Amino acid sequence: MARLDETRPFIPLSIAILTVSDTRTPADDRSGDTLVERLEKAGHRLAARAIVPDDKAAIRAQVEGWTKDAGIDVVITTGGTGFTGRDVTPEALEPLFEKKMDGFSEVFHRISYDKIGTSTIQSRATGGVANATFIFVLPGSPGACRDAWDGILAAQLDYRHLPCNFVEIMPRLDEHLKRK
């Protein structure tokens, strides 16, 4: 069963937050604020924060740049996961994934279903790894950001979480590149 091993040290991560929106500004980015508040409360560091429009090239360029920054461990995006014509975040980012994290989407939908029922199918939340950096693609609502952080990311981004967590495998995320 999952548990927190208090004998293990907490390892703070550097996390970048990207809001994808044609309309939000730093003054009204509640979803980005929700994620920053939670990651800082957990003891992690905000490495970077930005807002980009719903544009595949802009989204991909921002996230790809962050994945190439050795000072960033995790990228979390919020927005652009729906089905409208402007919702392109998964299309922008999934081509970057060296490994897709199917379980992230499945668990996110399970948590979301308990709160919003079948409306959860209107989100294309996803996750993966690129350049030894974890990437999580969340819907643009503060509630969805809370669900993803509280229900998945808080535990998986905590080295003390057992039986396993993302932090303990981070040193091995790029081992396939080192074998070449």
PDB file of C-alpha atoms in Angstrom:
ATOM      1  CA  MET A   1       0.000   0.000   0.000  1.00  0.00           C
ATOM      2  CA  ALA A   2       1.154   3.544  -0.712  1.00  0.00           C
ATOM      3  CA  ARG A   3       2.764   5.361   2.177  1.00  0.00           C
ATOM      4  CA  LEU A   4       5.131   8.192   3.022  1.00  0.00           C
ATOM      5  CA  ASP A   5       8.477   7.118   4.467  1.00  0.00           C
ATOM      6  CA  GLU A   6       9.450   9.999   6.755  1.00  0.00           C
ATOM      7  CA  THR A   7      12.956   8.516   7.203  1.00  0.00           C
ATOM      8  CA  ARG A   8      13.759   9.399   3.576  1.00  0.00           C
ATOM      9  CA  PRO A   9      14.756  12.999   2.811  1.00  0.00           C
ATOM     10  CA  PHE A  10      12.457  15.275   0.848  1.00  0.00           C
ATOM     11  CA  ILE A  11      14.107  16.209  -2.456  1.00  0.00           C
ATOM     12  CA  PRO A  12      12.816  19.496  -3.869  1.00  0.00           C
ATOM     13  CA  LEU A  13      12.336  19.583  -7.625  1.00  0.00           C
ATOM     14  CA  SER A  14      12.460  22.530 -10.010  1.00  0.00           C
ATOM     15  CA  ILE A  15       9.113  22.781 -11.780  1.00  0.00           C
ATOM     16  CA  ALA A  16       8.091  25.006 -14.697  1.00  0.00           C
ATOM     17  CA  ILE A  17       4.437  25.999 -15.166  1.00  0.00           C
ATOM     18  CA  LEU A  18       3.016  26.850 -18.586  1.00  0.00           C
ATOM     19  CA  THR A  19      -0.491  28.205 -19.058  1.00  0.00           C
ATOM     20  CA  VAL A  20      -1.849  27.754 -22.569  1.00  0.00           C
ATOM     21  CA  SER A  21      -4.498  30.349 -23.305  1.00  0.00           C
ATOM     22  CA  ASP A  22      -5.493  32.994 -25.826  1.00  0.00           C
ATOM     23  CA  THR A  23      -7.182  35.047 -23.110  1.00  0.00           C
ATOM     24  CA  ARG A  24      -5.453  34.629 -19.736  1.00  0.00           C
ATOM     25  CA  THR A  25      -2.937  37.079 -18.352  1.00  0.00           C
ATOM     26  CA  PRO A  26      -0.679  36.868 -15.281  1.00  0.00           C
ATOM     27  CA  ALA A  27      -3.356  38.813 -13.382  1.00  0.00           C
ATOM     28  CA  ASP A  28      -6.104  36.225 -13.968  1.00  0.00           C
ATOM     29  CA  ASP A  29      -4.232  32.928 -14.406  1.00  0.00           C
ATOM     30  CA  ARG A  30      -5.994  31.027 -11.611  1.00  0.00           C
ATOM     31  CA  SER A  31      -4.919  27.599 -12.856  1.00  0.00           C
ATOM     32  CA  GLY A  32      -1.261  28.584 -12.998  1.00  0.00           C
ATOM     33  CA  ASP A  33      -1.604  30.195  -9.568  1.00  0.00           C
ATOM     34  CA  THR A  34      -3.147  26.982  -8.200  1.00  0.00           C
ATOM     35  CA  LEU A  35      -0.208  24.891  -9.421  1.00  0.00           C
ATOM     36  CA  VAL A  36       2.416  27.355  -8.156  1.00  0.00           C
ATOM     37  CA  GLU A  37       0.752  27.510  -4.741  1.00  0.00           C
ATOM     38  CA  ARG A  38       0.663  23.723  -4.445  1.00  0.00           C
ATOM     39  CA  LEU A  39       4.192  23.033  -5.657  1.00  0.00           C
ATOM     40  CA  GLU A  40       5.658  25.675  -3.356  1.00  0.00           C
ATOM     41  CA  LYS A  41       3.612  24.467  -0.384  1.00  0.00           C
ATOM     42  CA  ALA A  42       4.986  20.966  -1.029  1.00  0.00           C
ATOM     43  CA  GLY A  43       8.549  22.323  -0.877  1.00  0.00           C
ATOM     44  CA  HIS A  44       9.409  22.365  -4.589  1.00  0.00           C
ATOM     45  CA  ARG A  45      10.832  25.347  -6.487  1.00  0.00           C
ATOM     46  CA  LEU A  46       9.144  27.294  -9.267  1.00  0.00           C
ATOM     47  CA  ALA A  47      11.807  27.211 -11.990  1.00  0.00           C
ATOM     48  CA  ALA A  48       9.894  29.189 -14.621  1.00  0.00           C
ATOM     49  CA  ARG A  49       6.408  30.329 -15.512  1.00  0.00           C
ATOM     50  CA  ALA A  50       4.906  31.523 -18.772  1.00  0.00           C
ATOM     51  CA  ILE A  51       1.677  31.990 -20.683  1.00  0.00           C
ATOM     52  CA  VAL A  52       1.538  31.178 -24.397  1.00  0.00           C
ATOM     53  CA  PRO A  53      -1.380  31.267 -26.843  1.00  0.00           C
ATOM     54  CA  ASP A  54      -3.141  28.162 -28.134  1.00  0.00           C
ATOM     55  CA  ASP A  55      -0.582  27.704 -30.902  1.00  0.00           C
ATOM     56  CA  LYS A  56       1.217  24.399 -31.501  1.00  0.00           C
ATOM     57  CA  ALA A  57       4.543  25.955 -32.420  1.00  0.00           C
ATOM     58  CA  ALA A  58       4.566  28.345 -29.450  1.00  0.00           C
ATOM     59  CA  ILE A  59       3.592  25.612 -26.985  1.00  0.00           C
ATOM     60  CA  ARG A  60       6.157  23.160 -28.321  1.00  0.00           C
ATOM     61  CA  ALA A  61       8.958  25.729 -28.435  1.00  0.00           C
ATOM     62  CA  GLN A  62       8.397  26.809 -24.829  1.00  0.00           C
ATOM     63  CA  VAL A  63       8.210  23.282 -23.431  1.00  0.00           C
ATOM     64  CA  GLU A  64      11.029  21.912 -25.557  1.00  0.00           C
ATOM     65  CA  GLY A  65      13.262  24.754 -24.399  1.00  0.00           C
ATOM     66  CA  TRP A  66      12.455  23.992 -20.787  1.00  0.00           C
ATOM     67  CA  THR A  67      13.193  20.269 -21.272  1.00  0.00           C
ATOM     68  CA  LYS A  68      16.660  21.201 -22.507  1.00  0.00           C
ATOM     69  CA  ASP A  69      17.327  23.276 -19.390  1.00  0.00           C
ATOM     70  CA  ALA A  70      19.216  21.143 -16.861  1.00  0.00           C
ATOM     71  CA  GLY A  71      17.739  23.299 -14.096  1.00  0.00           C
ATOM     72  CA  ILE A  72      14.174  22.122 -14.805  1.00  0.00           C
ATOM     73  CA  ASP A  73      13.033  18.682 -13.658  1.00  0.00           C
ATOM     74  CA  VAL A  74       9.307  18.842 -14.422  1.00  0.00           C
ATOM     75  CA  VAL A  75       7.053  20.827 -16.764  1.00  0.00           C
ATOM     76  CA  ILE A  76       3.334  21.137 -16.035  1.00  0.00           C
ATOM     77  CA  THR A  77       1.039  22.739 -18.575  1.00  0.00           C
ATOM     78  CA  THR A  78      -2.536  23.824 -18.022  1.00  0.00           C
ATOM     79  CA  GLY A  79      -4.997  24.499 -20.818  1.00  0.00           C
ATOM     80  CA  GLY A  80      -5.642  23.400 -24.373  1.00  0.00           C
ATOM     81  CA  THR A  81      -6.648  19.781 -23.678  1.00  0.00           C
ATOM     82  CA  GLY A  82     -10.252  19.935 -24.872  1.00  0.00           C
ATOM     83  CA  PHE A  83     -11.786  19.260 -28.277  1.00  0.00           C
ATOM     84  CA  THR A  84     -12.307  22.715 -29.755  1.00  0.00           C
ATOM     85  CA  GLY A  85     -10.312  23.856 -32.749  1.00  0.00           C
ATOM     86  CA  ARG A  86      -7.923  25.908 -30.590  1.00  0.00           C
ATOM     87  CA  ASP A  87      -7.208  23.057 -28.125  1.00  0.00           C
ATOM     88  CA  VAL A  88      -3.843  21.806 -29.405  1.00  0.00           C
ATOM     89  CA  THR A  89      -1.636  21.200 -26.359  1.00  0.00           C
ATOM     90  CA  PRO A  90      -1.538  17.363 -26.674  1.00  0.00           C
ATOM     91  CA  GLU A  91      -0.798  17.653 -30.410  1.00  0.00           C
ATOM     92  CA  ALA A  92       1.995  20.113 -29.649  1.00  0.00           C
ATOM     93  CA  LEU A  93       3.639  18.076 -26.907  1.00  0.00           C
ATOM     94  CA  GLU A  94       3.054  14.363 -27.500  1.00  0.00           C
ATOM     95  CA  PRO A  95       5.500  14.350 -30.461  1.00  0.00           C
ATOM     96  CA  LEU A  96       8.203  15.416 -27.979  1.00  0.00           C
ATOM     97  CA  PHE A  97       7.561  12.440 -25.691  1.00  0.00           C
ATOM     98  CA  GLU A  98      10.218   9.758 -25.771  1.00  0.00           C
ATOM     99  CA  LYS A  99       7.899   7.775 -23.516  1.00  0.00           C
ATOM    100  CA  LYS A 100       4.195   8.430 -23.075  1.00  0.00           C
ATOM    101  CA  MET A 101       2.685   7.955 -19.631  1.00  0.00           C
ATOM    102  CA  ASP A 102      -0.683   6.310 -20.339  1.00  0.00           C
ATOM    103  CA  GLY A 103      -1.304   5.690 -16.652  1.00  0.00           C
ATOM    104  CA  PHE A 104      -1.258   9.419 -15.890  1.00  0.00           C
ATOM    105  CA  SER A 105      -4.257  10.044 -18.119  1.00  0.00           C
ATOM    106  CA  GLU A 106      -6.076   7.002 -16.764  1.00  0.00           C
ATOM    107  CA  VAL A 107      -5.590   7.944 -13.111  1.00  0.00           C
ATOM    108  CA  PHE A 108      -6.413  11.596 -13.811  1.00  0.00           C
ATOM    109  CA  HIS A 109      -9.704  10.553 -15.410  1.00  0.00           C
ATOM    110  CA  ARG A 110     -10.489   8.233 -12.502  1.00  0.00           C
ATOM    111  CA  ILE A 111     -10.015  11.076 -10.008  1.00  0.00           C
ATOM    112  CA  SER A 112     -11.892  13.526 -12.204  1.00  0.00           C
ATOM    113  CA  TYR A 113     -14.799  11.120 -12.723  1.00  0.00           C
ATOM    114  CA  ASP A 114     -15.492  11.121  -8.987  1.00  0.00           C
ATOM    115  CA  LYS A 115     -15.947  14.903  -9.144  1.00  0.00           C
ATOM    116  CA  ILE A 116     -17.441  15.718 -12.542  1.00  0.00           C
ATOM    117  CA  GLY A 117     -18.733  12.374 -13.788  1.00  0.00           C
ATOM    118  CA  THR A 118     -18.690  11.638 -17.487  1.00  0.00           C
ATOM    119  CA  SER A 119     -17.641  15.208 -18.298  1.00  0.00           C
ATOM    120  CA  THR A 120     -14.080  13.999 -17.661  1.00  0.00           C
ATOM    121  CA  ILE A 121     -14.024  12.545 -21.187  1.00  0.00           C
ATOM    122  CA  GLN A 122     -13.838  16.098 -22.520  1.00  0.00           C
ATOM    123  CA  SER A 123     -10.223  16.328 -21.357  1.00  0.00           C
ATOM    124  CA  ARG A 124      -7.204  14.921 -23.145  1.00  0.00           C
ATOM    125  CA  ALA A 125      -4.852  15.160 -20.165  1.00  0.00           C
ATOM    126  CA  THR A 126      -1.607  13.374 -20.889  1.00  0.00           C
ATOM    127  CA  GLY A 127       1.924  12.955 -19.649  1.00  0.00           C
ATOM    128  CA  GLY A 128       5.299  11.779 -20.796  1.00  0.00           C
ATOM    129  CA  VAL A 129       9.052  12.170 -20.660  1.00  0.00           C
ATOM    130  CA  ALA A 130      11.256  14.226 -22.985  1.00  0.00           C
ATOM    131  CA  ASN A 131      14.935  15.039 -22.523  1.00  0.00           C
ATOM    132  CA  ALA A 132      14.880  13.410 -19.066  1.00  0.00           C
ATOM    133  CA  THR A 133      12.125  15.829 -18.008  1.00  0.00           C
ATOM    134  CA  PHE A 134       8.651  14.833 -16.874  1.00  0.00           C
ATOM    135  CA  ILE A 135       5.852  16.656 -18.725  1.00  0.00           C
ATOM    136  CA  PHE A 136       2.255  16.726 -17.496  1.00  0.00           C
ATOM    137  CA  VAL A 137      -0.493  18.230 -19.665  1.00  0.00           C
ATOM    138  CA  LEU A 138      -3.523  19.306 -17.628  1.00  0.00           C
ATOM    139  CA  PRO A 139      -6.870  20.891 -18.436  1.00  0.00           C
ATOM    140  CA  GLY A 140      -7.199  24.627 -17.922  1.00  0.00           C
ATOM    141  CA  SER A 141      -9.480  24.709 -14.893  1.00  0.00           C
ATOM    142  CA  PRO A 142      -8.239  25.278 -11.346  1.00  0.00           C
ATOM    143  CA  GLY A 143     -10.260  22.225 -10.256  1.00  0.00           C
ATOM    144  CA  ALA A 144      -8.488  19.975 -12.747  1.00  0.00           C
ATOM    145  CA  CYS A 145      -5.128  21.345 -11.610  1.00  0.00           C
ATOM    146  CA  ARG A 146      -6.030  20.649  -7.985  1.00  0.00           C
ATOM    147  CA  ASP A 147      -7.177  17.117  -8.872  1.00  0.00           C
ATOM    148  CA  ALA A 148      -3.971  16.327 -10.775  1.00  0.00           C
ATOM    149  CA  TRP A 149      -1.681  17.790  -8.130  1.00  0.00           C
ATOM    150  CA  ASP A 150      -3.468  16.497  -5.045  1.00  0.00           C
ATOM    151  CA  GLY A 151      -4.379  13.114  -6.509  1.00  0.00           C
ATOM    152  CA  ILE A 152      -1.230  12.219  -8.464  1.00  0.00           C
ATOM    153  CA  LEU A 153       1.630  14.679  -8.647  1.00  0.00           C
ATOM    154  CA  ALA A 154       2.061  15.523  -4.959  1.00  0.00           C
ATOM    155  CA  ALA A 155       2.827  11.865  -4.228  1.00  0.00           C
ATOM    156  CA  GLN A 156       4.735  10.942  -7.378  1.00  0.00           C
ATOM    157  CA  LEU A 157       6.977  14.020  -7.135  1.00  0.00           C
ATOM    158  CA  ASP A 158       7.862  13.186  -3.513  1.00  0.00           C
ATOM    159  CA  TYR A 159      10.900  10.933  -3.007  1.00  0.00           C
ATOM    160  CA  ARG A 160       9.412   9.737   0.291  1.00  0.00           C
ATOM    161  CA  HIS A 161       6.351   8.214  -1.422  1.00  0.00           C
ATOM    162  CA  LEU A 162       6.462   4.423  -1.474  1.00  0.00           C
ATOM    163  CA  PRO A 163       6.414   1.885  -2.988  1.00  0.00           C
ATOM    164  CA  CYS A 164       7.816   4.033  -5.841  1.00  0.00           C
ATOM    165  CA  ASN A 165       7.870   7.571  -7.207  1.00  0.00           C
ATOM    166  CA  PHE A 166       9.165   9.586 -10.143  1.00  0.00           C
ATOM    167  CA  VAL A 167      11.999  11.213  -8.201  1.00  0.00           C
ATOM    168  CA  GLU A 168      13.882   7.963  -7.640  1.00  0.00           C
ATOM    169  CA  ILE A 169      13.956   7.154 -11.370  1.00  0.00           C
ATOM    170  CA  MET A 170      14.968  10.620 -12.555  1.00  0.00           C
ATOM    171  CA  PRO A 171      18.708   9.804 -12.702  1.00  0.00           C
ATOM    172  CA  ARG A 172      17.917   6.992 -15.156  1.00  0.00           C
ATOM    173  CA  LEU A 173      15.525   8.785 -17.513  1.00  0.00           C
ATOM    174  CA  ASP A 174      18.220   9.411 -20.092  1.00  0.00           C
ATOM    175  CA  GLU A 175      20.175   6.151 -19.784  1.00  0.00           C
ATOM    176  CA  HIS A 176      19.121   5.120 -23.306  1.00  0.00           C
ATOM    177  CA  LEU A 177      21.009   8.133 -24.628  1.00  0.00           C
ATOM    178  CA  LYS A 178      24.151   7.262 -22.681  1.00  0.00           C
ATOM    179  CA  ARG A 179      24.356   3.760 -24.227  1.00  0.00           C
ATOM    180  CA  LYS A 180      24.826   5.048 -27.764  1.00  0.00           C
TER     181      LYS A 180
END
